PDB file of C-alpha atoms in Angstrom:
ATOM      1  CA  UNK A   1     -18.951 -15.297  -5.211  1.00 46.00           C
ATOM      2  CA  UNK A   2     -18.194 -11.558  -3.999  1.00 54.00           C
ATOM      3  CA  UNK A   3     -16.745  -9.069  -6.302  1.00 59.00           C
ATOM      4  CA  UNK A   4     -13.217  -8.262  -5.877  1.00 87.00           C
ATOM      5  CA  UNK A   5     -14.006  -4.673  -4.782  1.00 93.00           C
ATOM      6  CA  UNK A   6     -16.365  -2.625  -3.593  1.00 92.00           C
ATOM      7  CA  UNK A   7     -15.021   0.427  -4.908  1.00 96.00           C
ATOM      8  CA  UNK A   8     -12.618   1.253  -8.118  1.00 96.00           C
ATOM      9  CA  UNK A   9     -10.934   4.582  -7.408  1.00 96.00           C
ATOM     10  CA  UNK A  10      -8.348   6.214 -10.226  1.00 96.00           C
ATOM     11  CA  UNK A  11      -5.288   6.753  -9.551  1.00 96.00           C
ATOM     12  CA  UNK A  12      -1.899   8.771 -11.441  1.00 95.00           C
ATOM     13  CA  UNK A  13      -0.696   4.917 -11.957  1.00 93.00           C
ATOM     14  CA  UNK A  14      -3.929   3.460 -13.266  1.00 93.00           C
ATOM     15  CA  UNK A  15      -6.376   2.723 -10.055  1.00 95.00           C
ATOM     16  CA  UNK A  16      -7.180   1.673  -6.605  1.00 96.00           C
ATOM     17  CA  UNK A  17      -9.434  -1.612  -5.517  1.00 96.00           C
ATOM     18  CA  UNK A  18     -11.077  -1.288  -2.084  1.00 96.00           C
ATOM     19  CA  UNK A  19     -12.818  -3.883  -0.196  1.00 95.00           C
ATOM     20  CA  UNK A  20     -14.354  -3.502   2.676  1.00 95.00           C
ATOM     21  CA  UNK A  21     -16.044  -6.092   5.449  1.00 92.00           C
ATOM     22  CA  UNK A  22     -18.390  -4.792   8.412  1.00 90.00           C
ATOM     23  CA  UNK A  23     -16.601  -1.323   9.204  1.00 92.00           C
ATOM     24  CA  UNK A  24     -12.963  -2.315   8.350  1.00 95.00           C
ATOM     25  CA  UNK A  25     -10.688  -2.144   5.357  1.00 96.00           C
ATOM     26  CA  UNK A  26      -9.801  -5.910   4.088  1.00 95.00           C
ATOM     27  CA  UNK A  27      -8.049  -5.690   0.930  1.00 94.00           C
ATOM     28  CA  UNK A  28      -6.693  -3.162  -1.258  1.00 95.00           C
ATOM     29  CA  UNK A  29      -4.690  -3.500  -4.270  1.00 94.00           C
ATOM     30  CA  UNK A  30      -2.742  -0.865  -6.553  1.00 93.00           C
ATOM     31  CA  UNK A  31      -4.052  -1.453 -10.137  1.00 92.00           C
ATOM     32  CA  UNK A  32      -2.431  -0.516 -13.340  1.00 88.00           C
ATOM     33  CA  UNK A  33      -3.728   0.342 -16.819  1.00 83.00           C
ATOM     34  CA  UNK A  34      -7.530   1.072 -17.867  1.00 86.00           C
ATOM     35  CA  UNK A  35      -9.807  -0.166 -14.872  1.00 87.00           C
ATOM     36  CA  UNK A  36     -12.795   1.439 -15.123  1.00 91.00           C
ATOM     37  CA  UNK A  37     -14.296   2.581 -11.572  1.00 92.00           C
ATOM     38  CA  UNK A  38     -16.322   1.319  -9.135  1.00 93.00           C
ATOM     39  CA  UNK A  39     -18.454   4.147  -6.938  1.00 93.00           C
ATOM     40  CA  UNK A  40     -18.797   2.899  -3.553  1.00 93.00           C
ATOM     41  CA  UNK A  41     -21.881   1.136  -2.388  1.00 87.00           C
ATOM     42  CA  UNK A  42     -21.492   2.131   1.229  1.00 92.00           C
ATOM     43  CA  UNK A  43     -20.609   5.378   3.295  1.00 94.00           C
ATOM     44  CA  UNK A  44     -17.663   3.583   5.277  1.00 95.00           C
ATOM     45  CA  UNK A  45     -15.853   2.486   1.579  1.00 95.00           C
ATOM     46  CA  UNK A  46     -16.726   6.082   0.573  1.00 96.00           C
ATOM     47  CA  UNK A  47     -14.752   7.081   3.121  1.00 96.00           C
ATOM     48  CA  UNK A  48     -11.941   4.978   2.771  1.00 96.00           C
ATOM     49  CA  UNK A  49     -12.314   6.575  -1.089  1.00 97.00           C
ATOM     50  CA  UNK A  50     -12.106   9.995  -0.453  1.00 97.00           C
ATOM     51  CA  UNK A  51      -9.171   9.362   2.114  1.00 96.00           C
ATOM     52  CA  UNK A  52      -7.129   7.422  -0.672  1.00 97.00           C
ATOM     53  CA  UNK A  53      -8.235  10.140  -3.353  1.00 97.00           C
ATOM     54  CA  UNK A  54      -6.660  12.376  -0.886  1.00 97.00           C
ATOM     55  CA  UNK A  55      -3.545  10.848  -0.424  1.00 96.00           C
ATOM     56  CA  UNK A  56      -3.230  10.718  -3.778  1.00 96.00           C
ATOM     57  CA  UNK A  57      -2.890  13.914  -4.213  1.00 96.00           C
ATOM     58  CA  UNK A  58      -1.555  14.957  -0.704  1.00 96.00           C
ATOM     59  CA  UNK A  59       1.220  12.404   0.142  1.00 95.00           C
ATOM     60  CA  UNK A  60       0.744  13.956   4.030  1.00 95.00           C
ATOM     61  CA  UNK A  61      -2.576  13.356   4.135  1.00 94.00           C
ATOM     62  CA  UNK A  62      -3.554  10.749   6.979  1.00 90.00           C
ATOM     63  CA  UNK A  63      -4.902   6.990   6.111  1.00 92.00           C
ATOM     64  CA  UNK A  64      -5.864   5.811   9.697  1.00 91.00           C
ATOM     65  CA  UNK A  65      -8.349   3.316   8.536  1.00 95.00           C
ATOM     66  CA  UNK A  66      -9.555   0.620  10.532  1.00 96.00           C
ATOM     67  CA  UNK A  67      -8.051  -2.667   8.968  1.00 96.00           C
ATOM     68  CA  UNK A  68      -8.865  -6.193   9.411  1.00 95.00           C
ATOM     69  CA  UNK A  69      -5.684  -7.520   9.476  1.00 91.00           C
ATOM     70  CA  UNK A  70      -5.127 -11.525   7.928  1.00 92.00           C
ATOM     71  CA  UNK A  71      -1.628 -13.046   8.233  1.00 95.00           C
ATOM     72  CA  UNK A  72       0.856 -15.007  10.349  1.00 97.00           C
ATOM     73  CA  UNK A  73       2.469 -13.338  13.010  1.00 97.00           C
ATOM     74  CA  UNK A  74       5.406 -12.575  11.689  1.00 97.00           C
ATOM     75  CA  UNK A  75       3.869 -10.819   8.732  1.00 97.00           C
ATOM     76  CA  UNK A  76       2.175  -8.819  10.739  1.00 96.00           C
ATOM     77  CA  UNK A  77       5.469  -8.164  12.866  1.00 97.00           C
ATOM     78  CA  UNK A  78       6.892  -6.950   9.209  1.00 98.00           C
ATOM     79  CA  UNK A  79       3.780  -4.804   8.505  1.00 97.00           C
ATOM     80  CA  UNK A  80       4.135  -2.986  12.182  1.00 97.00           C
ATOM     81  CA  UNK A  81       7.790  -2.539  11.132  1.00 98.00           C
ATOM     82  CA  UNK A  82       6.599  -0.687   8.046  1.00 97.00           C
ATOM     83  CA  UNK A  83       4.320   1.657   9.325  1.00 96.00           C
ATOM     84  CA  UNK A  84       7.340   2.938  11.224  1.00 96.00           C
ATOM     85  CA  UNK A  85       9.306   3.944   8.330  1.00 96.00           C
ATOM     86  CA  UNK A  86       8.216   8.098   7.968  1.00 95.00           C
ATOM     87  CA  UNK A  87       6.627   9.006   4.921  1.00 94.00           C
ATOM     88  CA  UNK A  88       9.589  10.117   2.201  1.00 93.00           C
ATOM     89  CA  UNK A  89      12.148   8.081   3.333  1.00 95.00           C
ATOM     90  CA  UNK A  90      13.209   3.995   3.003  1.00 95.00           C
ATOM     91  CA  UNK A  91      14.922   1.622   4.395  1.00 96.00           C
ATOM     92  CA  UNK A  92      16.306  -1.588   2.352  1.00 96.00           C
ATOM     93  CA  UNK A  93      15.444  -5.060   2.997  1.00 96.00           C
ATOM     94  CA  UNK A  94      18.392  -6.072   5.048  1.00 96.00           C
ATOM     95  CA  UNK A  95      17.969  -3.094   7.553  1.00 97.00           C
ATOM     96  CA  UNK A  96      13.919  -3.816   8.034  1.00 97.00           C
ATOM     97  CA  UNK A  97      15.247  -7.735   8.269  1.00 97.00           C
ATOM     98  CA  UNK A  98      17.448  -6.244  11.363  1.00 97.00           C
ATOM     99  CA  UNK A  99      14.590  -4.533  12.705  1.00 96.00           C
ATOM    100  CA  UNK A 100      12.326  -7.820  12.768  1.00 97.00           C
ATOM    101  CA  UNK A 101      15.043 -10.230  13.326  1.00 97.00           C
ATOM    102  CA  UNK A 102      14.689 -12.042   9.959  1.00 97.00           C
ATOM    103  CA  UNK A 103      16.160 -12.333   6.703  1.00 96.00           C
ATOM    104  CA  UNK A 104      15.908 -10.300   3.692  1.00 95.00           C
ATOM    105  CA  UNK A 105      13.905 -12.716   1.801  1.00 94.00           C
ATOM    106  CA  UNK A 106      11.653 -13.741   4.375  1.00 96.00           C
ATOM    107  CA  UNK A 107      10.967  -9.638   5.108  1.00 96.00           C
ATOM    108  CA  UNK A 108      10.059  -9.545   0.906  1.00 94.00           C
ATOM    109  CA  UNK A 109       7.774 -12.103   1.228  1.00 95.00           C
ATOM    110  CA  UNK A 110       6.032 -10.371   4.103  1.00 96.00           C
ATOM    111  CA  UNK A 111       5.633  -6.947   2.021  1.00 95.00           C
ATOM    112  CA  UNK A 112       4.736  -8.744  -1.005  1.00 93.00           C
ATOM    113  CA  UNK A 113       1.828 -10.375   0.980  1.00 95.00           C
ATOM    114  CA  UNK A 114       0.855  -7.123   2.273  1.00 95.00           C
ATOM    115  CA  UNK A 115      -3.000  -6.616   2.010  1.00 95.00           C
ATOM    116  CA  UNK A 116      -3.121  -2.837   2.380  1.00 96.00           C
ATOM    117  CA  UNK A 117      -0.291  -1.309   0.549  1.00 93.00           C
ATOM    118  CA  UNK A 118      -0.369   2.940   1.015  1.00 94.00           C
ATOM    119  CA  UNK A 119      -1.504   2.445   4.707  1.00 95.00           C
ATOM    120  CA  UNK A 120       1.263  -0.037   5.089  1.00 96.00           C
ATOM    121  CA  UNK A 121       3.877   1.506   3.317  1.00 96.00           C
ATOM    122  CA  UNK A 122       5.965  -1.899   2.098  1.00 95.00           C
ATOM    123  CA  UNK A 123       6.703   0.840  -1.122  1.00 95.00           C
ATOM    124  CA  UNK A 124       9.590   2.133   1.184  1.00 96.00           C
ATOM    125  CA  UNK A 125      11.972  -0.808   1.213  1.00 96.00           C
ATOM    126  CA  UNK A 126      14.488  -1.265  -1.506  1.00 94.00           C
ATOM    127  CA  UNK A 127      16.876  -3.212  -2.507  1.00 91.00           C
ATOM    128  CA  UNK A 128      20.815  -2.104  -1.410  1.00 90.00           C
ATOM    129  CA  UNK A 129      22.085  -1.444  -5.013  1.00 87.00           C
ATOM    130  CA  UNK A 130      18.239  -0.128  -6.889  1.00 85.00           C
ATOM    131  CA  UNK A 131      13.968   0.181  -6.225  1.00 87.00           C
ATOM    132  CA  UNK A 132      14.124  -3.570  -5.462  1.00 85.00           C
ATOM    133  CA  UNK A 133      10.815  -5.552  -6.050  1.00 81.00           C
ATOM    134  CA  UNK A 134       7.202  -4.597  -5.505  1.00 83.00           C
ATOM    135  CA  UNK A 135       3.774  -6.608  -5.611  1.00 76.00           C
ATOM    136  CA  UNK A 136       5.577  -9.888  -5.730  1.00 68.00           C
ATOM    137  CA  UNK A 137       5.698  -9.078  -9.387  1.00 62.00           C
ATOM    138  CA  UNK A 138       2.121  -9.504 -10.037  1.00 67.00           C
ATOM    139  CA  UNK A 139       1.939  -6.974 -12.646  1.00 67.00           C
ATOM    140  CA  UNK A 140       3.812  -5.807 -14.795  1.00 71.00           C
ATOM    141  CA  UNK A 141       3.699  -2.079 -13.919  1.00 82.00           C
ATOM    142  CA  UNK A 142       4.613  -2.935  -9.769  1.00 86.00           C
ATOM    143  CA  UNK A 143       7.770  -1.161 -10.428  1.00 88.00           C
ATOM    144  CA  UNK A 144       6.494   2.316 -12.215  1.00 90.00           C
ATOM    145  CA  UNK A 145       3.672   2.177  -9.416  1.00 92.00           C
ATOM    146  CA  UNK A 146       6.565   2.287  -6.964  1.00 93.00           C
ATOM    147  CA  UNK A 147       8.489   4.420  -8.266  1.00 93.00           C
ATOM    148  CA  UNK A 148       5.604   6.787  -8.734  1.00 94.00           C
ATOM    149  CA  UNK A 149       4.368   6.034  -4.678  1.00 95.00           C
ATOM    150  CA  UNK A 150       8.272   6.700  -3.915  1.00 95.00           C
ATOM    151  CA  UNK A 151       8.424  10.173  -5.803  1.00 95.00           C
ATOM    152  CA  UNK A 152       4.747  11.565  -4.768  1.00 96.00           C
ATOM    153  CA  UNK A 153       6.164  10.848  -0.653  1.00 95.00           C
ATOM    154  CA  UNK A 154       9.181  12.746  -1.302  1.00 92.00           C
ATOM    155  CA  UNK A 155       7.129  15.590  -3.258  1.00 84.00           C
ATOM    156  CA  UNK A 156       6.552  18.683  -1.489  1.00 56.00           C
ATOM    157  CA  UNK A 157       2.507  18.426  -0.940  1.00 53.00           C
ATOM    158  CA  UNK A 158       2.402  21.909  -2.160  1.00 48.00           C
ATOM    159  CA  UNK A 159       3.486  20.513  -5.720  1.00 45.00           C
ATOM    160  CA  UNK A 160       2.051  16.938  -6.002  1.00 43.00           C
ATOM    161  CA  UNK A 161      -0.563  17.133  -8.780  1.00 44.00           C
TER     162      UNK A 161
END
């Protein structure tokens, strides 16, 4: 059985888990609490490490990664939707539902099962009335981590730290 990650970067939240397949960006999952870190075995997820480290700390900073991209096809119709939305702004769950031609609930589902949250940005839809969900609740800190992705994008870069 493979490790979950090839890599364990910090974050301000808690931490980031990379994996990585033959060249391209597979999975990568916002971790909260204590997670001690992983240094990358490879040059390409050392890469992919310094560019999220950047980001990090530079909400501007570009993550044009190569991804191998797993879902249906209307996931990844959501996930093309949500690179669209510009870094510091949002759009709510019935307006990206418009975009796709779905429902709200269906277009939650979709983000939730997004594999590379930061590069797709699924952080940028809320609910009408509030933050709305994030990581299909997985943990228990989804919502600080969003709020926390939400607040660094709307920083000036100048003062993110």
């Amino acid at each position: 059985m493979q490790p979950p990650y090839q890599a364990i970067i910090p974050a301000p939240f808690g931490a980031v888990g990379v994996r990585v397949e033959h060249g391209a960006l597979t999975r990568l999952e916002l971790l909260s609490g204590d997670v001690s870190p992983i240094l990358p075995g490879d040059a390409f997820a050392q890469n992919v490490c310094n560019c999220i480290a950047e980001y990090l700390k530079d909400a501007t900073v570009s993550l044009d990664l190569p991804l191998e991209m797993r879902g249906t096809p209307f996931q990844q119709r959501v996930w093309e939707a949500l690179r669209t939305i510009p870094l510091g702004e949002s759009l709510t769950y019935g307006e990206l539902a418009k975009q796709v031609s779905s429902g709200p609930r269906a277009v939650a589902n979709a983000c939730g099962a997004n594999p590379f949250p930061l590069l797709i940005p699924c952080h940028r839809v809320v609910a009408k009335h509030g933050i709305g969900g994030f990581m299909q609740g997985r943990d228990q800190s989804a919502l600080s981590i969003k709020q926390w992705l939400l607040k660094h994008e709307r920083r000036n870069p100048s003062s993110a730290g």
